[in-house]
């Protein structure tokens, strides 16, 4: 793989990583509610989900999603339902109680699992890996090492995106320090998650 290919891949990949979506929204929300470090560590769950998807795509197993309508729509409906569940939890969250318990320890495993499930519940993600990463694979050279390199760079840039969105949430935490402001923020996030669920339900197979 030459430098020209990498020069094309990196900005295109980073644009995908930084695009607003349910997982990046979770990083903002988690940072606002639980702190920057917790939000960044919770993002490991997302990285694990994406790593699994990249492995599936490199093995060619994503073809199953492209050909199996039942599997694709089944995963899509479950993913959308989970986003709606998260939206309801945020909408009903007690902002006053959150403000009082802001220093309390939060289950990091639960937040990481939340990130993992949101990422894994979007079947379009693995199709993106199938359609996007292979464009930068150089024909005539070993496929597996190239896919491993591209996948690793994608995950590194995804970690940068997690940190950036969590940092954004850290500053929003100062703006929405009062219970009323936090309630408004939670409900805005709930609305955006519901919108993401709607977009996911409208997604079609490639």
Short mmCIF file of C-alpha atoms in Angstrom, two decimals:
data_model
loop_
_atom_site.label_atom_id
_atom_site.label_comp_id
_atom_site.label_asym_id
_atom_site.label_seq_id
_atom_site.Cartn_x
_atom_site.Cartn_y
_atom_site.Cartn_z
CA UNK A 1 0.00 0.00 0.00
CA UNK A 2 1.51 3.31 -1.11
CA UNK A 3 1.40 6.78 0.42
CA UNK A 4 -0.99 8.06 -2.23
CA UNK A 5 -3.58 5.48 -1.21
CA UNK A 6 -3.16 6.37 2.47
CA UNK A 7 -3.43 10.08 1.67
CA UNK A 8 -6.81 9.41 0.10
CA UNK A 9 -7.96 6.99 2.79
CA UNK A 10 -7.20 8.99 5.93
CA UNK A 11 -9.34 12.12 5.29
CA UNK A 12 -12.22 10.07 3.86
CA UNK A 13 -12.08 7.70 6.82
CA UNK A 14 -11.89 10.51 9.37
CA UNK A 15 -14.95 12.13 7.81
CA UNK A 16 -16.87 8.90 8.46
CA UNK A 17 -15.56 8.71 12.03
CA UNK A 18 -16.54 12.30 12.83
CA UNK A 19 -19.98 12.16 11.21
CA UNK A 20 -22.75 12.70 13.81
CA UNK A 21 -24.42 9.43 14.71
CA UNK A 22 -25.92 7.52 17.63
CA UNK A 23 -22.56 6.40 19.05
CA UNK A 24 -20.98 9.85 18.85
CA UNK A 25 -24.12 11.25 20.44
CA UNK A 26 -23.69 8.73 23.26
CA UNK A 27 -20.13 9.98 23.83
CA UNK A 28 -21.45 13.52 24.22
CA UNK A 29 -24.24 12.41 26.56
CA UNK A 30 -22.00 10.15 28.67
CA UNK A 31 -19.37 12.86 29.03
CA UNK A 32 -22.01 15.38 30.07
CA UNK A 33 -23.47 13.02 32.65
CA UNK A 34 -20.48 11.02 33.90
CA UNK A 35 -17.29 12.83 32.85
CA UNK A 36 -14.75 12.84 30.04
CA UNK A 37 -12.65 9.87 31.15
CA UNK A 38 -15.69 7.63 31.66
CA UNK A 39 -17.09 8.53 28.23
CA UNK A 40 -13.75 7.76 26.54
CA UNK A 41 -13.37 4.40 28.30
CA UNK A 42 -16.97 3.49 27.48
CA UNK A 43 -16.08 4.01 23.82
CA UNK A 44 -13.99 0.83 23.98
CA UNK A 45 -17.28 -1.05 23.63
CA UNK A 46 -17.85 0.66 20.29
CA UNK A 47 -14.31 -0.14 19.13
CA UNK A 48 -14.83 -3.82 19.95
CA UNK A 49 -18.05 -3.88 17.92
CA UNK A 50 -16.40 -2.19 14.96
CA UNK A 51 -13.36 -4.49 15.19
CA UNK A 52 -15.69 -7.48 14.94
CA UNK A 53 -17.47 -5.93 11.95
CA UNK A 54 -14.16 -5.27 10.19
CA UNK A 55 -13.14 -8.89 10.78
CA UNK A 56 -16.46 -10.08 9.33
CA UNK A 57 -16.10 -7.79 6.34
CA UNK A 58 -12.54 -8.95 5.66
CA UNK A 59 -13.72 -12.56 5.80
CA UNK A 60 -16.45 -11.80 3.28
CA UNK A 61 -19.18 -12.73 5.74
CA UNK A 62 -20.91 -9.38 5.19
CA UNK A 63 -22.33 -10.92 2.02
CA UNK A 64 -24.75 -12.75 4.31
CA UNK A 65 -26.25 -9.42 5.37
CA UNK A 66 -26.48 -8.31 1.77
CA UNK A 67 -28.29 -11.47 0.67
CA UNK A 68 -30.38 -12.32 3.74
CA UNK A 69 -33.30 -9.92 3.96
CA UNK A 70 -34.62 -11.49 7.17
CA UNK A 71 -31.29 -11.16 9.01
CA UNK A 72 -30.70 -7.60 7.82
CA UNK A 73 -34.13 -6.34 8.84
CA UNK A 74 -34.06 -8.32 12.07
CA UNK A 75 -30.82 -6.64 13.19
CA UNK A 76 -32.11 -3.28 11.99
CA UNK A 77 -35.33 -3.51 14.01
CA UNK A 78 -33.49 -4.61 17.16
CA UNK A 79 -30.99 -1.76 16.76
CA UNK A 80 -33.74 0.82 16.27
CA UNK A 81 -35.66 -0.54 19.25
CA UNK A 82 -32.57 -0.20 21.46
CA UNK A 83 -32.08 3.42 20.34
CA UNK A 84 -35.71 4.16 21.22
CA UNK A 85 -35.16 2.51 24.62
CA UNK A 86 -32.15 4.77 25.27
CA UNK A 87 -34.15 7.81 24.13
CA UNK A 88 -36.95 6.98 26.59
CA UNK A 89 -34.42 6.55 29.42
CA UNK A 90 -32.88 9.95 28.67
CA UNK A 91 -36.27 11.64 28.35
CA UNK A 92 -37.42 10.29 31.72
CA UNK A 93 -34.08 10.83 33.51
CA UNK A 94 -34.31 12.77 36.76
CA UNK A 95 -32.03 15.75 36.10
CA UNK A 96 -32.10 16.84 39.75
CA UNK A 97 -31.00 13.40 40.92
CA UNK A 98 -28.23 13.37 38.30
CA UNK A 99 -26.95 16.70 39.55
CA UNK A 100 -26.85 15.44 43.13
CA UNK A 101 -25.08 12.17 42.26
CA UNK A 102 -22.66 13.50 39.65
CA UNK A 103 -19.69 12.33 41.70
CA UNK A 104 -21.08 8.85 42.21
CA UNK A 105 -19.36 5.97 40.46
CA UNK A 106 -21.11 4.77 37.35
CA UNK A 107 -20.89 1.23 36.03
CA UNK A 108 -18.31 1.55 33.26
CA UNK A 109 -19.16 -1.93 32.02
CA UNK A 110 -22.80 -0.90 31.52
CA UNK A 111 -21.80 2.18 29.51
CA UNK A 112 -19.32 0.20 27.38
CA UNK A 113 -21.99 -2.43 26.75
CA UNK A 114 -24.36 0.35 25.72
CA UNK A 115 -21.82 1.65 23.18
CA UNK A 116 -21.27 -1.91 21.90
CA UNK A 117 -24.97 -2.61 21.44
CA UNK A 118 -25.66 0.66 19.64
CA UNK A 119 -22.78 -0.02 17.21
CA UNK A 120 -23.63 -3.70 16.75
CA UNK A 121 -27.32 -2.91 16.25
CA UNK A 122 -26.65 -1.04 13.00
CA UNK A 123 -26.29 -3.52 10.10
CA UNK A 124 -25.40 -0.66 7.77
CA UNK A 125 -22.09 -0.29 9.61
CA UNK A 126 -20.71 -3.62 8.42
CA UNK A 127 -21.93 -2.82 4.91
CA UNK A 128 -19.99 0.45 5.10
CA UNK A 129 -16.87 -1.53 5.97
CA UNK A 130 -17.59 -3.85 3.08
CA UNK A 131 -18.10 -1.03 0.58
CA UNK A 132 -15.60 1.53 1.91
CA UNK A 133 -12.45 -0.27 3.03
CA UNK A 134 -12.04 -2.49 -0.07
CA UNK A 135 -11.81 0.63 -2.26
CA UNK A 136 -8.35 1.24 -0.80
CA UNK A 137 -7.07 -2.32 -1.11
CA UNK A 138 -4.38 -2.53 -3.80
CA UNK A 139 -5.04 -5.42 -6.21
CA UNK A 140 -2.24 -7.90 -6.63
CA UNK A 141 -1.01 -7.51 -3.05
CA UNK A 142 -1.95 -9.68 -0.04
CA UNK A 143 -5.48 -8.73 1.04
CA UNK A 144 -5.40 -9.65 4.75
CA UNK A 145 -2.46 -7.39 5.77
CA UNK A 146 -3.95 -4.45 3.87
CA UNK A 147 -7.36 -4.95 5.46
CA UNK A 148 -5.72 -5.24 8.89
CA UNK A 149 -3.83 -1.97 8.35
CA UNK A 150 -6.89 -0.10 7.08
CA UNK A 151 -9.03 -1.49 9.89
CA UNK A 152 -6.48 -0.51 12.52
CA UNK A 153 -6.29 3.04 11.17
CA UNK A 154 -10.09 3.24 11.14
CA UNK A 155 -10.23 2.21 14.82
CA UNK A 156 -7.50 4.72 15.78
CA UNK A 157 -9.39 7.52 14.06
CA UNK A 158 -12.61 6.31 15.70
CA UNK A 159 -10.89 6.66 19.07
CA UNK A 160 -9.99 10.25 18.13
CA UNK A 161 -13.66 10.86 17.30
CA UNK A 162 -14.74 9.37 20.63
CA UNK A 163 -12.35 11.70 22.46
CA UNK A 164 -13.45 14.73 20.43
CA UNK A 165 -17.16 14.17 21.06
CA UNK A 166 -16.53 13.42 24.73
CA UNK A 167 -14.56 16.68 24.99
CA UNK A 168 -17.52 18.46 23.42
CA UNK A 169 -19.76 16.90 26.06
CA UNK A 170 -17.38 18.03 28.80
CA UNK A 171 -17.91 21.66 27.81
CA UNK A 172 -21.66 21.14 27.47
CA UNK A 173 -21.59 19.85 31.03
CA UNK A 174 -20.59 23.34 32.17
CA UNK A 175 -23.37 24.94 30.11
CA UNK A 176 -26.03 22.55 31.41
CA UNK A 177 -24.90 22.34 35.02
CA UNK A 178 -28.32 23.26 36.43
CA UNK A 179 -31.07 20.59 36.55
CA UNK A 180 -33.26 22.55 34.11
CA UNK A 181 -30.44 22.84 31.58
CA UNK A 182 -29.55 19.18 32.00
CA UNK A 183 -33.18 18.20 31.46
CA UNK A 184 -33.25 20.18 28.20
CA UNK A 185 -30.01 18.54 27.06
CA UNK A 186 -31.23 15.04 27.92
CA UNK A 187 -34.44 15.58 25.99
CA UNK A 188 -32.57 16.98 22.99
CA UNK A 189 -30.39 13.86 23.02
CA UNK A 190 -33.50 11.71 23.34
CA UNK A 191 -35.00 13.40 20.30
CA UNK A 192 -31.82 12.90 18.27
CA UNK A 193 -31.62 9.23 19.25
CA UNK A 194 -35.24 8.77 18.22
CA UNK A 195 -34.43 10.42 14.89
CA UNK A 196 -31.46 8.07 14.48
CA UNK A 197 -33.76 5.12 15.13
CA UNK A 198 -36.12 6.38 12.42
CA UNK A 199 -33.26 6.74 9.94
CA UNK A 200 -32.09 3.22 10.79
CA UNK A 201 -35.58 1.81 10.20
CA UNK A 202 -35.69 3.51 6.80
CA UNK A 203 -32.30 2.09 5.77
CA UNK A 204 -32.32 -0.37 2.90
CA UNK A 205 -29.85 -3.02 1.90
CA UNK A 206 -27.21 -1.98 -0.61
#
